[in-house]
Amino acid sequence: IAVLSNLAIVSAELNKSEQAEKYLKQGLKLYPSHEASLYNLVNVYYREKNYNEAYLYLLRGNTQIKHKDHNDYKQVLEELINQ
């Protein structure tokens, strides 16, 4: 899972969001509650302005994600979705 997560991060940094999404989803098939993969997938969707998907994965990982910005991220996504 670490290899897939790292490949996803590199892909996202190279603006290859579709490839990053593919790697992250492969990793989540192996380990559905992997914090980093869930959070990175939220970031990929957020960058692509796919706020609904970002929000769904943020909620899916709600008990797993322990990121310092989690609550703010959730609030921002809720505001973007409700515009």
C-alpha positions as a Python dict, from the first residue, in 0.01 Angstrom:
ca = {
    (1, 'I'): (0, 0, 0),
    (2, 'A'): (291, 235, 68),
    (3, 'V'): (412, 200, -292),
    (4, 'L'): (66, 278, -431),
    (5, 'S'): (32, 574, -197),
    (6, 'N'): (371, 711, -300),
    (7, 'L'): (292, 664, -669),
    (8, 'A'): (-33, 853, -614),
    (9, 'I'): (143, 1142, -441),
    (10, 'V'): (396, 1173, -723),
    (11, 'S'): (119, 1153, -983),
    (12, 'A'): (-81, 1424, -807),
    (13, 'E'): (225, 1649, -787),
    (14, 'L'): (269, 1601, -1163),
    (15, 'N'): (-97, 1705, -1214),
    (16, 'K'): (-192, 1353, -1318),
    (17, 'S'): (-504, 1335, -1104),
    (18, 'E'): (-662, 1041, -1286),
    (19, 'Q'): (-351, 831, -1230),
    (20, 'A'): (-332, 939, -864),
    (21, 'E'): (-698, 846, -815),
    (22, 'K'): (-635, 505, -972),
    (23, 'Y'): (-342, 428, -739),
    (24, 'L'): (-529, 546, -431),
    (25, 'K'): (-838, 342, -511),
    (26, 'Q'): (-621, 34, -571),
    (27, 'G'): (-466, 88, -229),
    (28, 'L'): (-806, 132, -67),
    (29, 'K'): (-920, -200, -212),
    (30, 'L'): (-635, -362, -21),
    (31, 'Y'): (-676, -158, 297),
    (32, 'P'): (-1008, 34, 301),
    (33, 'S'): (-934, 238, 613),
    (34, 'H'): (-582, 352, 519),
    (35, 'E'): (-571, 709, 653),
    (36, 'A'): (-317, 852, 411),
    (37, 'S'): (-491, 706, 106),
    (38, 'L'): (-831, 837, 214),
    (39, 'Y'): (-695, 1181, 286),
    (40, 'N'): (-491, 1193, -35),
    (41, 'L'): (-796, 1094, -236),
    (42, 'V'): (-988, 1379, -74),
    (43, 'N'): (-706, 1611, -183),
    (44, 'V'): (-712, 1479, -540),
    (45, 'Y'): (-1087, 1535, -568),
    (46, 'Y'): (-1059, 1876, -405),
    (47, 'R'): (-791, 1988, -653),
    (48, 'E'): (-1016, 1873, -937),
    (49, 'K'): (-1307, 2070, -784),
    (50, 'N'): (-1499, 1746, -743),
    (51, 'Y'): (-1623, 1858, -403),
    (52, 'N'): (-1899, 1598, -367),
    (53, 'E'): (-1654, 1309, -406),
    (54, 'A'): (-1403, 1481, -180),
    (55, 'Y'): (-1670, 1520, 86),
    (56, 'L'): (-1784, 1158, 57),
    (57, 'Y'): (-1431, 1027, 107),
    (58, 'L'): (-1375, 1273, 390),
    (59, 'L'): (-1685, 1133, 561),
    (60, 'R'): (-1582, 776, 482),
    (61, 'G'): (-1256, 834, 660),
    (62, 'N'): (-1411, 1045, 933),
    (63, 'T'): (-1304, 810, 1210),
    (64, 'Q'): (-968, 729, 1053),
    (65, 'I'): (-840, 1068, 939),
    (66, 'K'): (-657, 1246, 1217),
    (67, 'H'): (-524, 1538, 1014),
    (68, 'K'): (-495, 1873, 1191),
    (69, 'D'): (-703, 2045, 920),
    (70, 'H'): (-977, 1781, 905),
    (71, 'N'): (-1255, 1986, 1063),
    (72, 'D'): (-1169, 2294, 859),
    (73, 'Y'): (-1154, 2084, 544),
    (74, 'K'): (-1499, 1946, 617),
    (75, 'Q'): (-1641, 2293, 673),
    (76, 'V'): (-1488, 2427, 351),
    (77, 'L'): (-1627, 2137, 149),
    (78, 'E'): (-1973, 2178, 302),
    (79, 'E'): (-1972, 2547, 207),
    (80, 'L'): (-1859, 2472, -151),
    (81, 'I'): (-2123, 2202, -196),
    (82, 'N'): (-2401, 2422, -60),
    (83, 'Q'): (-2326, 2720, -286),
}
